[in-house]
Short mmCIF file of C-alpha atoms and ligand atoms in Angstrom, two decimals:
data_model
loop_
_atom_site.label_atom_id
_atom_site.label_comp_id
_atom_site.label_asym_id
_atom_site.label_seq_id
_atom_site.Cartn_x
_atom_site.Cartn_y
_atom_site.Cartn_z
CA MET G 195 -29.53 6.47 -18.81
CA SER G 196 -29.27 10.19 -18.01
CA LYS G 197 -26.01 12.00 -17.38
CA ILE G 198 -24.18 11.28 -14.11
CA ILE G 199 -22.73 13.95 -11.85
CA SER G 200 -19.41 12.84 -10.35
CA ARG G 201 -16.85 14.55 -8.13
CA GLU G 202 -13.08 14.10 -8.47
CA ILE G 203 -9.90 15.33 -6.81
CA ARG G 204 -7.44 17.20 -9.02
CA LEU G 205 -3.83 18.22 -8.45
CA THR G 206 -3.63 22.00 -8.82
CA SER G 207 0.01 22.60 -7.82
CA ARG G 208 3.05 20.46 -7.04
CA PRO G 209 3.75 20.17 -3.29
CA ASN G 210 7.00 21.23 -1.66
CA GLY G 211 7.54 18.97 1.33
CA ILE G 212 4.37 17.61 2.93
CA PRO G 213 1.34 18.23 0.66
CA THR G 214 -1.43 20.54 1.90
CA ALA G 215 -5.08 20.97 0.92
CA ALA G 216 -4.01 23.97 -1.21
CA ASN G 217 -2.30 21.59 -3.68
CA PHE G 218 -5.65 19.98 -4.59
CA SER G 219 -9.18 20.88 -5.68
CA LEU G 220 -12.51 19.05 -5.62
CA ALA G 221 -14.21 19.37 -9.03
CA GLN G 222 -17.60 18.29 -10.31
CA VAL G 223 -17.97 16.73 -13.76
CA GLU G 224 -20.88 15.45 -15.86
CA LEU G 225 -20.38 12.01 -17.41
CA GLU G 226 -22.05 11.06 -20.69
CA PRO G 227 -23.88 7.70 -20.67
CA PRO G 228 -21.56 4.77 -21.59
CA GLN G 229 -21.14 3.87 -25.27
CA ASP G 230 -20.71 0.39 -26.81
CA GLN G 231 -17.84 -1.52 -25.15
CA GLN G 232 -17.91 0.82 -22.15
CA VAL G 233 -18.81 0.26 -18.49
CA LEU G 234 -20.04 2.84 -15.97
CA VAL G 235 -18.70 2.19 -12.46
CA ARG G 236 -19.51 3.79 -9.09
CA ASN G 237 -16.54 3.69 -6.75
CA LEU G 238 -17.26 2.38 -3.25
CA PHE G 239 -13.75 2.68 -1.78
CA MET G 240 -10.58 4.35 -2.99
CA SER G 241 -7.03 3.87 -1.83
CA VAL G 242 -4.52 6.51 -0.76
CA ASP G 243 -0.93 5.29 -0.89
CA PRO G 244 2.50 6.71 -0.04
CA TYR G 245 3.82 6.14 -3.61
CA MET G 246 1.35 8.79 -4.85
CA ARG G 247 3.56 11.43 -3.21
CA GLY G 248 6.30 10.73 -5.77
CA ARG G 249 3.80 11.16 -8.62
CA MET G 250 2.98 14.67 -7.35
CA ASN G 251 6.52 15.77 -8.29
CA ALA G 252 7.28 16.79 -11.85
CA GLY G 253 10.14 14.33 -12.46
CA GLN G 254 9.75 11.08 -14.36
CA SER G 255 9.87 7.92 -12.21
CA TYR G 256 8.69 4.33 -12.68
CA VAL G 257 5.17 5.76 -13.14
CA PRO G 258 4.38 9.04 -14.92
CA PRO G 259 3.79 12.12 -12.72
CA PHE G 260 0.22 13.28 -12.07
CA GLU G 261 -0.75 16.09 -14.45
CA LEU G 262 -1.73 19.47 -13.08
CA GLY G 263 -5.43 20.26 -13.49
CA LYS G 264 -6.28 16.60 -14.10
CA PRO G 265 -7.85 14.11 -11.65
CA LEU G 266 -5.45 11.94 -9.67
CA ASP G 267 -5.69 8.19 -10.13
CA GLY G 268 -4.99 5.11 -8.03
CA GLY G 269 -6.55 1.92 -6.72
CA ALA G 270 -10.33 1.75 -6.25
CA VAL G 271 -13.08 -0.82 -5.89
CA GLY G 272 -16.60 -0.19 -7.12
CA GLU G 273 -19.74 -1.63 -8.63
CA VAL G 274 -20.94 -1.67 -12.20
CA ILE G 275 -23.92 0.67 -12.63
CA GLU G 276 -24.40 0.11 -16.36
CA SER G 277 -22.52 -2.11 -18.81
CA ARG G 278 -22.47 -1.99 -22.58
CA ALA G 279 -19.78 -4.69 -22.72
CA LYS G 280 -20.46 -8.42 -22.53
CA GLU G 281 -17.67 -8.96 -19.95
CA PHE G 282 -19.58 -7.16 -17.14
CA LYS G 283 -23.13 -6.82 -15.86
CA THR G 284 -24.85 -4.38 -13.52
CA GLY G 285 -23.91 -5.11 -9.91
CA ASP G 286 -20.53 -6.71 -10.64
CA ALA G 287 -17.75 -5.66 -8.24
CA VAL G 288 -14.56 -4.45 -9.93
CA THR G 289 -11.18 -3.04 -9.00
CA SER G 290 -9.51 -0.43 -11.19
CA ASN G 291 -6.94 2.32 -11.21
CA PHE G 292 -9.65 5.02 -11.47
CA GLY G 293 -9.57 6.18 -7.85
CA TRP G 294 -9.93 9.77 -6.56
CA ARG G 295 -13.38 10.07 -8.24
CA GLU G 296 -16.91 8.92 -7.50
CA TYR G 297 -17.91 7.52 -10.92
CA PHE G 298 -16.04 6.68 -14.12
CA ILE G 299 -16.47 5.09 -17.53
CA ALA G 300 -13.90 2.52 -18.64
CA ALA G 301 -13.19 -0.22 -21.15
CA PRO G 302 -13.47 -3.82 -19.85
CA LYS G 303 -9.69 -4.31 -20.14
CA ASP G 304 -9.17 -1.69 -17.42
CA LEU G 305 -11.39 -3.48 -14.89
CA HIS G 306 -10.66 -6.56 -12.76
CA GLN G 307 -13.68 -8.48 -11.46
CA VAL G 308 -13.72 -9.51 -7.78
CA SER G 309 -16.12 -11.65 -5.79
CA ARG G 310 -18.87 -9.94 -3.80
CA GLU G 311 -18.88 -12.83 -1.35
CA ILE G 312 -16.14 -11.21 0.71
CA GLN G 313 -17.24 -8.00 2.43
CA PRO G 314 -16.44 -5.19 2.80
CA LEU G 315 -15.10 -4.93 -0.74
CA SER G 316 -12.31 -2.66 0.53
CA VAL G 317 -10.41 -5.87 1.34
CA TYR G 318 -9.48 -5.93 -2.37
CA LEU G 319 -7.47 -2.74 -1.83
CA GLY G 320 -6.01 -4.11 1.41
CA ALA G 321 -4.92 -7.61 2.42
CA LEU G 322 -6.32 -9.23 -0.75
CA GLY G 323 -5.31 -6.43 -3.12
CA MET G 324 -2.10 -4.71 -4.22
CA THR G 325 -1.23 -3.99 -0.58
CA GLY G 326 -1.29 -7.65 0.43
CA MET G 327 0.39 -8.61 -2.80
CA THR G 328 3.24 -6.18 -2.06
CA ALA G 329 3.84 -7.96 1.24
CA TRP G 330 3.67 -11.38 -0.45
CA VAL G 331 6.00 -10.45 -3.34
CA GLY G 332 8.51 -8.94 -0.91
CA LEU G 333 8.66 -12.10 1.19
CA ASN G 334 9.01 -14.29 -1.92
CA LEU G 335 11.72 -12.06 -3.36
CA VAL G 336 14.27 -13.11 -0.74
CA GLU G 337 12.66 -16.50 0.00
CA VAL G 338 11.61 -15.83 3.57
CA LYS G 339 11.25 -19.21 5.28
CA ALA G 340 10.54 -20.93 8.59
CA GLY G 341 13.09 -20.05 11.27
CA ASP G 342 14.05 -16.67 9.79
CA VAL G 343 14.09 -13.74 12.19
CA ILE G 344 12.49 -10.92 10.22
CA TYR G 345 12.31 -7.25 11.18
CA ILE G 346 9.55 -5.19 9.52
CA SER G 347 9.58 -1.38 9.62
CA GLY G 348 6.36 0.60 9.17
CA ALA G 349 4.89 -2.61 10.57
CA ALA G 350 1.44 -1.33 11.59
CA GLY G 351 0.79 0.13 8.14
CA ALA G 352 -1.00 -1.55 5.26
CA VAL G 353 1.88 -3.54 3.76
CA GLY G 354 3.77 -4.01 7.03
CA ASN G 355 1.03 -5.72 9.04
CA VAL G 356 0.25 -8.15 6.21
CA ALA G 357 3.96 -8.90 5.73
CA GLY G 358 4.18 -9.74 9.44
CA GLN G 359 1.10 -11.95 9.39
CA LEU G 360 2.31 -13.83 6.30
CA ALA G 361 5.80 -14.22 7.81
CA LYS G 362 4.24 -15.70 10.97
CA LEU G 363 2.29 -18.15 8.80
CA ARG G 364 5.64 -19.19 7.25
CA GLY G 365 7.07 -19.95 10.70
CA CYS G 366 9.29 -16.88 11.16
CA LYS G 367 10.06 -14.97 14.31
CA VAL G 368 8.60 -11.54 13.55
CA ILE G 369 9.74 -8.20 14.95
CA GLY G 370 8.02 -4.94 14.00
CA SER G 371 8.43 -1.24 14.64
CA ALA G 372 5.70 1.39 14.49
CA GLY G 373 5.05 4.93 15.68
CA SER G 374 2.85 4.57 18.80
CA MET G 375 2.06 2.24 21.69
CA GLU G 376 -1.42 1.67 20.26
CA LYS G 377 0.22 0.37 17.07
CA VAL G 378 2.66 -1.76 19.04
CA GLU G 379 -0.28 -3.39 20.85
CA PHE G 380 -2.07 -3.95 17.56
CA LEU G 381 0.99 -5.78 16.20
CA ARG G 382 1.40 -7.95 19.28
CA GLU G 383 -2.23 -8.69 20.01
CA GLU G 384 -3.99 -8.70 16.65
CA CYS G 385 -1.26 -9.62 14.14
CA GLY G 386 0.70 -12.13 16.21
CA PHE G 387 4.08 -10.35 16.03
CA ASP G 388 6.53 -11.88 18.51
CA ILE G 389 8.07 -8.51 19.31
CA ALA G 390 7.05 -4.94 18.53
CA PHE G 391 8.49 -1.59 19.60
CA ASP G 392 7.74 2.11 19.18
CA TYR G 393 10.56 3.59 17.09
CA LYS G 394 9.79 7.07 18.44
CA THR G 395 10.83 6.17 21.99
CA GLY G 396 14.54 5.60 21.24
CA PRO G 397 17.08 4.89 18.49
CA VAL G 398 15.95 2.00 16.25
CA LEU G 399 19.29 0.19 16.50
CA GLU G 400 19.28 0.27 20.30
CA GLN G 401 15.76 -1.16 20.41
CA LEU G 402 16.56 -3.77 17.77
CA ASN G 403 19.71 -4.88 19.61
CA LEU G 404 17.70 -5.16 22.79
CA GLU G 405 14.88 -7.17 21.21
CA ALA G 406 17.05 -9.31 18.89
CA PRO G 407 20.46 -9.57 20.56
CA ASP G 408 21.53 -12.35 18.16
CA GLY G 409 20.66 -10.28 15.09
CA ILE G 410 18.13 -10.63 12.29
CA ASP G 411 18.07 -12.63 9.05
CA VAL G 412 15.76 -10.39 7.02
CA CYS G 413 14.66 -6.75 7.03
CA PHE G 414 11.40 -5.84 5.24
CA ASP G 415 12.03 -2.12 4.84
CA ASN G 416 9.13 0.26 4.30
CA VAL G 417 10.77 3.30 5.82
CA GLY G 418 14.45 3.76 4.83
CA GLY G 419 16.70 6.28 6.61
CA GLU G 420 17.53 5.41 10.21
CA THR G 421 15.61 2.13 9.96
CA LEU G 422 17.66 0.84 7.05
CA GLU G 423 20.87 1.92 8.75
CA ALA G 424 19.86 0.04 11.91
CA ALA G 425 18.99 -3.06 9.90
CA LEU G 426 22.36 -3.02 8.12
CA SER G 427 24.00 -3.17 11.55
CA ALA G 428 21.63 -5.80 13.00
CA LEU G 429 21.64 -8.21 10.04
CA ARG G 430 23.56 -11.45 10.40
CA LEU G 431 25.97 -12.96 7.88
CA HIS G 432 24.18 -13.54 4.52
CA GLY G 433 21.22 -11.44 5.71
CA ARG G 434 18.63 -10.17 3.20
CA ILE G 435 16.94 -6.79 2.80
CA ILE G 436 13.60 -6.40 1.05
CA ALA G 437 13.66 -2.82 -0.26
CA CYS G 438 9.94 -2.12 -0.42
CA GLY G 439 9.69 1.59 0.41
CA GLY G 440 11.38 4.57 2.03
CA ILE G 441 8.54 6.70 3.36
CA SER G 442 10.79 8.65 5.73
CA GLY G 443 12.26 10.42 2.70
CA TYR G 444 9.23 10.96 0.44
CA ASN G 445 8.65 14.58 1.46
CA GLU G 446 12.29 15.63 1.47
CA GLU G 447 13.23 18.24 -1.07
CA LYS G 448 16.83 17.08 -1.53
CA PRO G 449 17.98 13.47 -1.80
CA ARG G 450 19.20 12.23 1.53
CA PRO G 451 22.72 10.78 1.88
CA GLY G 452 22.79 6.97 1.91
CA PRO G 453 23.33 4.88 5.04
CA SER G 454 26.72 5.53 6.64
CA ASN G 455 27.25 1.80 7.28
CA LEU G 456 26.66 0.43 3.77
CA PHE G 457 30.01 -1.37 4.02
CA ASN G 458 28.11 -4.03 6.01
CA MET G 459 26.80 -5.23 2.62
CA ILE G 460 30.31 -6.43 1.87
CA THR G 461 31.57 -7.66 5.21
CA LYS G 462 28.36 -9.57 5.98
CA ARG G 463 27.73 -10.65 2.34
CA LEU G 464 24.24 -9.15 2.45
CA THR G 465 21.66 -9.16 -0.35
CA MET G 466 19.31 -6.22 -0.94
CA LYS G 467 16.49 -6.59 -3.47
CA GLY G 468 14.09 -3.90 -4.56
CA PHE G 469 10.81 -4.45 -6.41
CA ILE G 470 7.69 -2.76 -7.78
CA VAL G 471 4.58 -4.84 -7.16
CA ARG G 472 3.10 -4.01 -10.57
CA ASP G 473 5.94 -5.95 -12.25
CA TRP G 474 4.52 -9.08 -10.62
CA LEU G 475 0.94 -8.96 -11.93
CA ASP G 476 1.47 -12.29 -13.72
CA HIS G 477 1.50 -13.82 -10.23
CA GLN G 478 -1.71 -12.14 -9.07
CA GLY G 479 -3.76 -15.37 -9.36
CA GLU G 480 -1.24 -17.28 -7.27
CA PHE G 481 -1.26 -14.53 -4.63
CA GLU G 482 -5.08 -14.35 -4.56
CA LYS G 483 -5.31 -18.11 -4.09
CA GLU G 484 -2.85 -18.19 -1.19
CA ALA G 485 -3.93 -15.00 0.59
CA GLY G 486 -7.65 -15.65 -0.12
CA GLY G 487 -7.29 -19.11 1.45
CA TYR G 488 -5.72 -17.66 4.60
CA PHE G 489 -8.34 -14.92 4.74
CA ARG G 490 -11.29 -17.31 4.43
CA ALA G 491 -9.73 -19.55 7.07
CA GLY G 492 -9.49 -16.58 9.46
CA LYS G 493 -5.67 -16.71 9.46
CA LEU G 494 -5.12 -13.36 7.73
CA LYS G 495 -6.74 -10.18 9.08
CA ASN G 496 -7.54 -7.10 7.02
CA LYS G 497 -7.14 -4.07 9.25
CA GLU G 498 -8.30 -0.65 7.98
CA THR G 499 -8.61 2.95 9.04
CA VAL G 500 -11.64 4.27 7.14
CA VAL G 501 -12.54 7.90 6.44
CA GLU G 502 -15.79 8.78 4.69
CA GLY G 503 -16.41 10.95 1.67
CA ILE G 504 -14.29 12.14 -1.23
CA GLU G 505 -13.89 15.48 0.62
CA GLN G 506 -11.75 13.59 3.18
CA ALA G 507 -9.44 11.92 0.64
CA VAL G 508 -6.69 14.56 0.69
CA GLY G 509 -6.65 14.56 4.51
CA ALA G 510 -6.42 10.77 4.49
CA PHE G 511 -3.52 10.88 2.05
CA VAL G 512 -1.60 13.51 4.04
CA GLY G 513 -2.39 11.53 7.20
CA LEU G 514 -0.18 8.68 5.93
CA PHE G 515 2.87 10.85 6.57
CA ALA G 516 1.74 11.60 10.11
CA GLY G 517 1.00 7.96 10.91
CA ARG G 518 -2.77 8.49 11.26
CA ASN G 519 -3.58 4.99 10.00
CA ILE G 520 -3.49 1.55 11.54
CA GLY G 521 -3.60 -0.97 8.70
CA LYS G 522 -4.76 0.28 5.31
CA MET G 523 -5.87 3.90 5.00
CA MET G 524 -9.14 3.72 3.11
CA VAL G 525 -11.60 6.29 1.80
CA LYS G 526 -15.22 5.15 1.69
CA LEU G 527 -17.20 6.92 -1.01
CA SER G 528 -20.90 7.32 -0.28
N1 NAP V 836 7.58 -1.58 -3.81
C1 NAP V 836 6.28 -1.55 -4.05
O1 NAP V 836 5.77 -2.01 -5.07
C2 NAP V 836 5.39 -0.93 -3.01
C3 NAP V 836 3.98 -1.08 -3.06
C4 NAP V 836 3.20 -0.53 -2.04
C5 NAP V 836 3.82 0.20 -1.01
N2 NAP V 836 5.17 0.35 -1.03
C6 NAP V 836 5.85 1.08 0.02
O2 NAP V 836 5.62 0.42 1.25
C7 NAP V 836 5.61 1.35 2.32
C8 NAP V 836 4.33 1.19 3.13
O3 NAP V 836 3.23 1.54 2.29
P1 NAP V 836 1.75 1.38 2.84
O4 NAP V 836 0.83 1.55 1.70
O5 NAP V 836 1.68 0.14 3.63
O6 NAP V 836 1.60 2.64 3.77
P2 NAP V 836 1.30 2.62 5.33
O7 NAP V 836 2.45 1.93 5.99
O8 NAP V 836 -0.06 2.09 5.57
O9 NAP V 836 1.25 4.14 5.74
C9 NAP V 836 2.33 4.90 5.96
C10 NAP V 836 2.91 4.70 7.40
O10 NAP V 836 4.27 5.05 7.35
C11 NAP V 836 4.67 5.51 8.63
N3 NAP V 836 5.50 6.69 8.46
C12 NAP V 836 5.16 7.87 7.91
N4 NAP V 836 6.20 8.73 7.93
C13 NAP V 836 7.22 8.05 8.54
C14 NAP V 836 8.57 8.40 8.88
N5 NAP V 836 9.08 9.60 8.59
N6 NAP V 836 9.32 7.46 9.52
C15 NAP V 836 8.83 6.25 9.82
N7 NAP V 836 7.56 5.87 9.51
C16 NAP V 836 6.78 6.76 8.89
C17 NAP V 836 3.42 5.82 9.44
O11 NAP V 836 3.31 4.89 10.50
P3 NAP V 836 4.04 5.11 11.93
O12 NAP V 836 2.99 5.58 12.87
O13 NAP V 836 4.57 3.76 12.25
O14 NAP V 836 5.11 6.15 11.72
C18 NAP V 836 2.28 5.62 8.44
O15 NAP V 836 1.14 5.08 9.03
C19 NAP V 836 5.77 2.73 1.70
O16 NAP V 836 7.12 3.10 1.76
C20 NAP V 836 5.34 2.50 0.28
O17 NAP V 836 5.91 3.43 -0.62
C21 NAP V 836 5.96 -0.20 -2.00
#
């Protein structure tokens, strides 16, 4: 096979605050044909995720920072164009961590085969991928069960809407907050949330007290800041907090002071558990079986906001911090 021309997004400078197009470049590279034990993949969809913002900073975290002048990486789903490894054949659908580029060459161990029966394949980056698994792990972490009143922040986003749908399937009363009336309607009408409110129209605690006057048992926190503070006040005795994310602080240049009402942890005997979904990959099969079953039965929806073309990937990523997505923000690569 002749050489392949591929485009990729590189980080050219580290952002201060909200990233801009000037922090990135679109580069063209020529890939050599695959060698023995290598597979050539064309990406069909790539994921943009809030956690990538942390990797754009220089400091070490639970994942290494992105390197300047190098392509970014992240979740992607694609199809095998040529395989020189027995594990894969042309046409197979695979997920990988080689996002932010159109084509790549990888070893079989870095690819995860998925079924082509479910379409579009972007579902493997959404409800049936790491996004859905994040929601599932979070709920399992504090044993969310029938009868629990659960409040989910960032509820109309990728993780949040799946967490709400799965909590409904477990028999919970589900409350969600999101940043527009369109999102509130989506939560109520498409995801089956019992209650949803727009956190931009008034203080979160006031709205939560109004909607759940008897308090909540669980908070699935994607946002941090004011949301977490409100949850600490609204939680009942022995309440649980799933510390999934804190997007409200990701672009801040200085660490923000913690919640002023943390003492509630003591007086109400609360539990707060944090997690990183990648620590739970041993449970991926179990998740895929449960979520796949719901999905095939029409009980779990995969909502996406799709932009087209690698040129739009940076805009899609930055759009996460302005709430431009309902469901999973997805980049379709042509
Ligand atoms: N622990 C883990 O392993 C793990 C794995 C995946 C994701 N996460 C975390 O889970 C959270 C959700 O991730 P996701 O992939 O599902 O992203 P997402 O919710 O689909 O996208 C981000 C959403 O966050 C909201 N948002 C942005 N800035 C905000 C602010 N200042 N205050 C309140 N809301 C804001 C926006 O919705 P609105 O219109 O509602 O503002 C936006 O649509 C993130 O914090 C992420 O880091 C954690």
